[in-house]
Short mmCIF file of C-alpha atoms and ligand atoms in Angstrom, two decimals:
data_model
loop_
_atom_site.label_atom_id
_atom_site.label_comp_id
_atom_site.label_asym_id
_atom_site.label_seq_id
_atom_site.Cartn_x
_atom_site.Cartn_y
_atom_site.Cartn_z
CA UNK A 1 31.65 3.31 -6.33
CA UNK A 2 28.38 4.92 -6.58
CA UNK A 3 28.98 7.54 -9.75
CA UNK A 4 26.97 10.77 -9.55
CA UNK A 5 24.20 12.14 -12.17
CA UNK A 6 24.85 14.91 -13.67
CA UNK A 7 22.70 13.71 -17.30
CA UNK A 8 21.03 17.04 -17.57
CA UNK A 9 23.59 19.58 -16.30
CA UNK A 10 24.59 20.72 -19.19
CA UNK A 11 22.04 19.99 -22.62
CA UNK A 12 23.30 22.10 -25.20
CA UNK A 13 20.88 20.01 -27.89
CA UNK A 14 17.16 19.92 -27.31
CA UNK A 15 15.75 17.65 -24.67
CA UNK A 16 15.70 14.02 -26.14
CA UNK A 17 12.81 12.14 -24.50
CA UNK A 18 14.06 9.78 -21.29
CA UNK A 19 15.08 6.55 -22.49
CA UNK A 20 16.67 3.72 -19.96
CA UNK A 21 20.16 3.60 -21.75
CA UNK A 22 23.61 3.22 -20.68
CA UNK A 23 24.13 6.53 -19.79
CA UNK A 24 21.08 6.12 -17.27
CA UNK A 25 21.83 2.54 -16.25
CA UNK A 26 25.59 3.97 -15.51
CA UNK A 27 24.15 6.57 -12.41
CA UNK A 28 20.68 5.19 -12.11
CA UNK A 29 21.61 4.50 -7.93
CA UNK A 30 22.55 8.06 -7.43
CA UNK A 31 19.41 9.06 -9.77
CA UNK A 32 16.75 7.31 -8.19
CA UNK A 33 17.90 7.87 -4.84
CA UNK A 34 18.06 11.37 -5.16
CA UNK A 35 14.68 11.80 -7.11
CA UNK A 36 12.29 9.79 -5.99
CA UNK A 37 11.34 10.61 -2.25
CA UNK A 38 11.31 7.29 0.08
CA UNK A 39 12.98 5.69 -2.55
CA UNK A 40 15.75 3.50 0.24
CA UNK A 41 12.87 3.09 2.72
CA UNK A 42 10.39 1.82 -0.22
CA UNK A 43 13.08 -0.82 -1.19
CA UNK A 44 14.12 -1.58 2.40
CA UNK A 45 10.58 -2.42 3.37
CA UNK A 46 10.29 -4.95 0.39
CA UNK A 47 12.66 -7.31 3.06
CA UNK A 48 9.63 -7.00 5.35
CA UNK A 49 6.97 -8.14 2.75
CA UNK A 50 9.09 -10.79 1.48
CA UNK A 51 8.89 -12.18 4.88
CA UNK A 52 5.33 -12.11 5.60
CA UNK A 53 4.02 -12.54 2.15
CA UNK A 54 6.50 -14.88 0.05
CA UNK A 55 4.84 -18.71 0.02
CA UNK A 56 7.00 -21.71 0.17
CA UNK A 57 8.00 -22.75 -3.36
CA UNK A 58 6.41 -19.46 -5.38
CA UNK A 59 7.72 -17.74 -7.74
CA UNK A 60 8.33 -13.59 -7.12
CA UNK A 61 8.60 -11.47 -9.95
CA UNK A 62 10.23 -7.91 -10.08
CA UNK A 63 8.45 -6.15 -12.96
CA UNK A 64 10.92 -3.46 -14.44
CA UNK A 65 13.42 -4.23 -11.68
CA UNK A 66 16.33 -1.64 -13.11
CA UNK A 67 19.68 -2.62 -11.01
CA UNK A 68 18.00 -5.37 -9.35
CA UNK A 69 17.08 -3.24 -5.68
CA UNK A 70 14.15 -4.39 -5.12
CA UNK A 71 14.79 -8.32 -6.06
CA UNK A 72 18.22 -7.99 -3.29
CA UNK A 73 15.70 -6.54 -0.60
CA UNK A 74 13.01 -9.47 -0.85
CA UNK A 75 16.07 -12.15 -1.49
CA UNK A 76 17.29 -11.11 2.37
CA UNK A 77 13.72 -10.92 3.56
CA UNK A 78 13.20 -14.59 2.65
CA UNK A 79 14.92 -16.31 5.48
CA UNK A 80 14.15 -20.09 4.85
CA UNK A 81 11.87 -19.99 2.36
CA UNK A 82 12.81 -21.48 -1.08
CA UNK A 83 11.39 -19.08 -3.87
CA UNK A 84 12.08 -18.21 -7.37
CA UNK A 85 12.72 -14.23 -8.06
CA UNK A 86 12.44 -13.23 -11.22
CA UNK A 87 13.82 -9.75 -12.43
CA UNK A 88 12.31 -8.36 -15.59
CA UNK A 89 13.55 -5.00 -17.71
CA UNK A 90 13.10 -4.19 -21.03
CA UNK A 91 16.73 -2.70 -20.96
CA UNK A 92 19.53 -4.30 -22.09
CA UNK A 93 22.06 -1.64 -20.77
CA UNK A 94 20.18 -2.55 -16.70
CA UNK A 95 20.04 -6.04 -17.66
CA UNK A 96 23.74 -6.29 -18.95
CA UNK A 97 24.88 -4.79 -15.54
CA UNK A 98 22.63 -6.89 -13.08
CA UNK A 99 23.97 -9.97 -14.89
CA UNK A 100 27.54 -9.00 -14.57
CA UNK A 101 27.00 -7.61 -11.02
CA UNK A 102 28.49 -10.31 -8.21
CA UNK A 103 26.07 -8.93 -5.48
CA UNK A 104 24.00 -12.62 -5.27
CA UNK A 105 23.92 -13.99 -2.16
CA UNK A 106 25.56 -17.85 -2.63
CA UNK A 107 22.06 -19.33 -1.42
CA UNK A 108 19.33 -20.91 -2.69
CA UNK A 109 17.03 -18.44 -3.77
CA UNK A 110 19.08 -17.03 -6.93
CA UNK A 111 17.57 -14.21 -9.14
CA UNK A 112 17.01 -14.72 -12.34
CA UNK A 113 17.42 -11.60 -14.30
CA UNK A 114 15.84 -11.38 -18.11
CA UNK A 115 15.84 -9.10 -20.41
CA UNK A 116 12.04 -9.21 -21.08
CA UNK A 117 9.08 -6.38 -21.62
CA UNK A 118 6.48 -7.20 -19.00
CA UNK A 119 3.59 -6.86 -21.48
CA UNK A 120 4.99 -10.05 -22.42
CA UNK A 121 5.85 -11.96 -19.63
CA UNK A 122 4.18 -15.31 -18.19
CA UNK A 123 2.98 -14.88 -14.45
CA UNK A 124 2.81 -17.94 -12.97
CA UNK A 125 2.77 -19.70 -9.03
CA UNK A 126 3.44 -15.94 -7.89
CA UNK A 127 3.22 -15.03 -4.00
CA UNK A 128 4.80 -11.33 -4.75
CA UNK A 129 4.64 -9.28 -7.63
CA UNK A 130 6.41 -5.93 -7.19
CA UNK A 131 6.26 -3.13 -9.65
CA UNK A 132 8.29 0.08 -7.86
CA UNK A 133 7.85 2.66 -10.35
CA UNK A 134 7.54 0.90 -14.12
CA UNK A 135 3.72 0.84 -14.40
CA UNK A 136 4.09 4.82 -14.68
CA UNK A 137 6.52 3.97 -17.81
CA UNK A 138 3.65 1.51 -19.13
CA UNK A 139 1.41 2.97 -22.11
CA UNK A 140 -2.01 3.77 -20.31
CA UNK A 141 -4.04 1.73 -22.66
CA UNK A 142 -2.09 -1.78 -21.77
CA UNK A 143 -2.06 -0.69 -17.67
CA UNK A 144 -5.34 -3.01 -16.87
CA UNK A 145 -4.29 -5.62 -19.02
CA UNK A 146 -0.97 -6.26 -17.18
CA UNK A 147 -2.87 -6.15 -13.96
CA UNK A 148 -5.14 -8.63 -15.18
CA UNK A 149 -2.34 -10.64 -15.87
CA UNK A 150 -0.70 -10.36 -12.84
CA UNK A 151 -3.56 -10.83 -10.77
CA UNK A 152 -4.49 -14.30 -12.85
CA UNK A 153 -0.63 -15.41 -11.95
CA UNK A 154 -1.16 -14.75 -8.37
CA UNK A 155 -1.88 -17.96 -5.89
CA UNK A 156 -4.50 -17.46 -3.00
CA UNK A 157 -3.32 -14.91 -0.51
CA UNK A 158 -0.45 -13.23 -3.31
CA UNK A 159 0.42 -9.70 -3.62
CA UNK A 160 0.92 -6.72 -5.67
CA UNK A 161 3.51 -3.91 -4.39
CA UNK A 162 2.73 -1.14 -6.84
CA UNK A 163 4.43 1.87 -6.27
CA UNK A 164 4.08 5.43 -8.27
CA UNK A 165 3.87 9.04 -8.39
CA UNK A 166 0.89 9.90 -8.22
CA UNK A 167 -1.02 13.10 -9.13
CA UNK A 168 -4.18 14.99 -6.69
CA UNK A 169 -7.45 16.15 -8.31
CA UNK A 170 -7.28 18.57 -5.56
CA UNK A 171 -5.15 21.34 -7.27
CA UNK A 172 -3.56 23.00 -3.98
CA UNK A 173 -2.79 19.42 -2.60
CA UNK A 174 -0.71 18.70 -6.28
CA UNK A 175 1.00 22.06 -5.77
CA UNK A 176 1.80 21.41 -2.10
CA UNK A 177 3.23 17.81 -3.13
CA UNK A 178 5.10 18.79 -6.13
CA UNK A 179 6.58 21.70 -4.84
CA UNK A 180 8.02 19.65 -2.09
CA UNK A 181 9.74 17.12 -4.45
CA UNK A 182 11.27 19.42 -5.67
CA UNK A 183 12.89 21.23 -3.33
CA UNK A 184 14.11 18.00 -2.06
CA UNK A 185 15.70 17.32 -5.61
CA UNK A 186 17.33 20.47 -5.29
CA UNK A 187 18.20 19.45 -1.54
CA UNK A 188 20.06 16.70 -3.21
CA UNK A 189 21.99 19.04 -5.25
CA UNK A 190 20.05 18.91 -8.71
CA UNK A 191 20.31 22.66 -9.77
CA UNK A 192 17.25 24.44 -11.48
CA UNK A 193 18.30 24.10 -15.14
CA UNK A 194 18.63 19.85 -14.06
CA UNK A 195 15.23 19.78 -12.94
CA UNK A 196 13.59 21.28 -15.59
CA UNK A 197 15.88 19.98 -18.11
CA UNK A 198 14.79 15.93 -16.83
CA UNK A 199 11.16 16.97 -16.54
CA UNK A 200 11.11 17.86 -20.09
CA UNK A 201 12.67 14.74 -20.51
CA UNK A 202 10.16 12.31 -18.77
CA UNK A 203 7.02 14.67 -20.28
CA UNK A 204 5.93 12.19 -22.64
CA UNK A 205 7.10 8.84 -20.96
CA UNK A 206 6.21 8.90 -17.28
CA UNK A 207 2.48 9.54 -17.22
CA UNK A 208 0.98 9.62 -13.60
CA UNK A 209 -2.27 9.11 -12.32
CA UNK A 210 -4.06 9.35 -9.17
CA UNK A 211 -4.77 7.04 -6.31
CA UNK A 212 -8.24 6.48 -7.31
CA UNK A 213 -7.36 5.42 -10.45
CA UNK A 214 -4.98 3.07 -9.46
CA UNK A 215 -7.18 1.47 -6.78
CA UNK A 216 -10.41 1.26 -9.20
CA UNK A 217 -7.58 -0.65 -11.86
CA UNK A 218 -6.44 -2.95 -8.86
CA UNK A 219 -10.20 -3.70 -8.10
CA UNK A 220 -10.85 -3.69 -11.76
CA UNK A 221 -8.73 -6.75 -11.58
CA UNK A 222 -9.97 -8.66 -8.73
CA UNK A 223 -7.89 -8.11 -5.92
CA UNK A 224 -10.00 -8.15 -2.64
CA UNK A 225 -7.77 -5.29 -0.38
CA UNK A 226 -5.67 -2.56 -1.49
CA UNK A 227 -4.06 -0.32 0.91
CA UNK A 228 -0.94 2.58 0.63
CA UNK A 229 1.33 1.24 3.09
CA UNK A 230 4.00 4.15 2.22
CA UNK A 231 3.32 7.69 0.97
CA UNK A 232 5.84 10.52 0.51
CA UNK A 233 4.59 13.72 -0.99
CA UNK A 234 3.67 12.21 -4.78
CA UNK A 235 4.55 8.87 -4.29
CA UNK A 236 2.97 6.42 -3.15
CA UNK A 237 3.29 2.53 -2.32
CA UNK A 238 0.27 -0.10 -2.30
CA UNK A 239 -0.64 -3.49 -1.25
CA UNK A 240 -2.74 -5.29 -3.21
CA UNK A 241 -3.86 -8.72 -1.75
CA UNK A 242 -5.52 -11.36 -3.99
C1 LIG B 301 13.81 -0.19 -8.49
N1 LIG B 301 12.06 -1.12 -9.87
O1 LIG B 301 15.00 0.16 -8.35
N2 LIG B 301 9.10 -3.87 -19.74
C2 LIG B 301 10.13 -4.08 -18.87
N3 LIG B 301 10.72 -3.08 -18.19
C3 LIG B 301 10.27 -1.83 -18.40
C4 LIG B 301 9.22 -1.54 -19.29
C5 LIG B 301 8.62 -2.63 -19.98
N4 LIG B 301 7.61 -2.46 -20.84
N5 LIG B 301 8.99 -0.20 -19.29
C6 LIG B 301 9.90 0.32 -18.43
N6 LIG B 301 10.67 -0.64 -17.90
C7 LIG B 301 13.27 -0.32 -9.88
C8 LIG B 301 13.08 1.04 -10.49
S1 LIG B 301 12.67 2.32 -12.89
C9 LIG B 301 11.77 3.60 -12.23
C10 LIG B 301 12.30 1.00 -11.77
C11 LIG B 301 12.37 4.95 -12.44
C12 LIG B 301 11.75 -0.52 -16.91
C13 LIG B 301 12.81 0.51 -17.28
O2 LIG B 301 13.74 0.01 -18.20
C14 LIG B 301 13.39 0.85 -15.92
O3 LIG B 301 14.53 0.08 -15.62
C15 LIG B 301 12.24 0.56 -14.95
O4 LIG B 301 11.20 -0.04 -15.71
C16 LIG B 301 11.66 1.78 -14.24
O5 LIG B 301 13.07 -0.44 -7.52
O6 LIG B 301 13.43 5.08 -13.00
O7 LIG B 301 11.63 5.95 -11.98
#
């Protein structure tokens, strides 16, 4: 059973900064779900990709892959096609329960989760890369360095899913876009004192940037195409073909 967040209902300390514990790894399917917007069609499009874009005998990575959503989504979009997936988090408490989860299809594209921060990881024979909302989590000054590295692990014709929030230099269209997450946070039955309790709470550990920023990084790399295939109010979703 799915169990419901209610993290920052009642803080009767000051606001700890956000940290991917138990605590968050014990409701993070209720959390993300009902915080970030296009959240279930983001990870039910990855099926899609996997299809079109996962090459015979690659490898597939899943940078910061949390529960393991996005890695299920691009194992059933595989069909035939014998691939590696490899999960990454730096978390031991998401780690802990994807390896004790029994939700692996019996077939032969198993996902290997590990307990891993994707600074550090090797990127090798890759046809997908997918990074749904970590690179926001990443420090700013190692950001080009782990798209460098992803983009060197890519074969001919790979991809990188990146998606983020984002943020607008234009300061109406930021309003606009943040006011509307929010509302639908409090839609999905976050009260006031929640919302401002977990924004205090990411302040210092999800930094966002714009689009441009993230398509002059992807370029910055080497990748020859980048396009937003899904946007939905400050979040966005790219393809980035090498
Ligand atoms: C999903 N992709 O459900 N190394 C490894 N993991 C990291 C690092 C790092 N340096 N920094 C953060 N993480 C998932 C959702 S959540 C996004 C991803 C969110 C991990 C962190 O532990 C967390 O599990 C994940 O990145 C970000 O499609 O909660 O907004």
């Amino acid at each position: 059973m799915i169990k419901k967040d209610t993290l920052y209902r009642s803080v009767n300390e000051p606001i700890k900064p956000f940290e991917f514990n138990q605590h968050v790894a014990d409701v993070f399917p209720d959390m993300i779900e009902r915080s970030v917007p296009g959240y279930p069609l983001t990870i039910s499009m990855l099926s899609v990709i996997a299809g079109e874009y996962a090459q015979e005998n690659s490898n597939i990575y899943d940078l910061g892959c949390s529960l393991g959503a996005a890695s299920l989504a691009i194992q059933q979009g595989l069909k035939n096609k014998s691939c590696k997936i490899i999960a990454i988090d730096n978390s031991s408490a998401m780690i802990d329960a994807c390896v004790n989860s029994s939700v692996q299809d019996e077939n032969d594209n198993r996902i290997c989760f590990e307990l891993d921060d994707v600074l550090e990881t090797k990127i090798e024979k890759a046809s997908i890369v997918v990074m749904n909302f970590t690179l926001q989590f990443i420090p700013q000054a190692s950001r080009q360095i782990l798209l460098d590295t992803i983009y060197k692990g890519l074969l001919p014709g790979g991809v990188l899913i990146l998606s983020e929030k984002i943020i607008f230099d234009d300061d109406a269209e930021n309003d606009t876009m943040n006011n509307l997450h929010h509302y639908m946070k409090a839609l999905n039955g976050y009260d006031q004192l929640e919302i401002a309790n977990k924004r205090d709470a990411l302040e210092q550990v999800l930094i966002p940037e714009s689009l441009d920023v993230h398509q002059q990084r992807i370029k910055n790399a080497g990748f020859i195409q980048s396009h937003v295939w899904l946007k939905c109010f400050n979040f966005i979703s790219l393809i980035a073909i090498k």
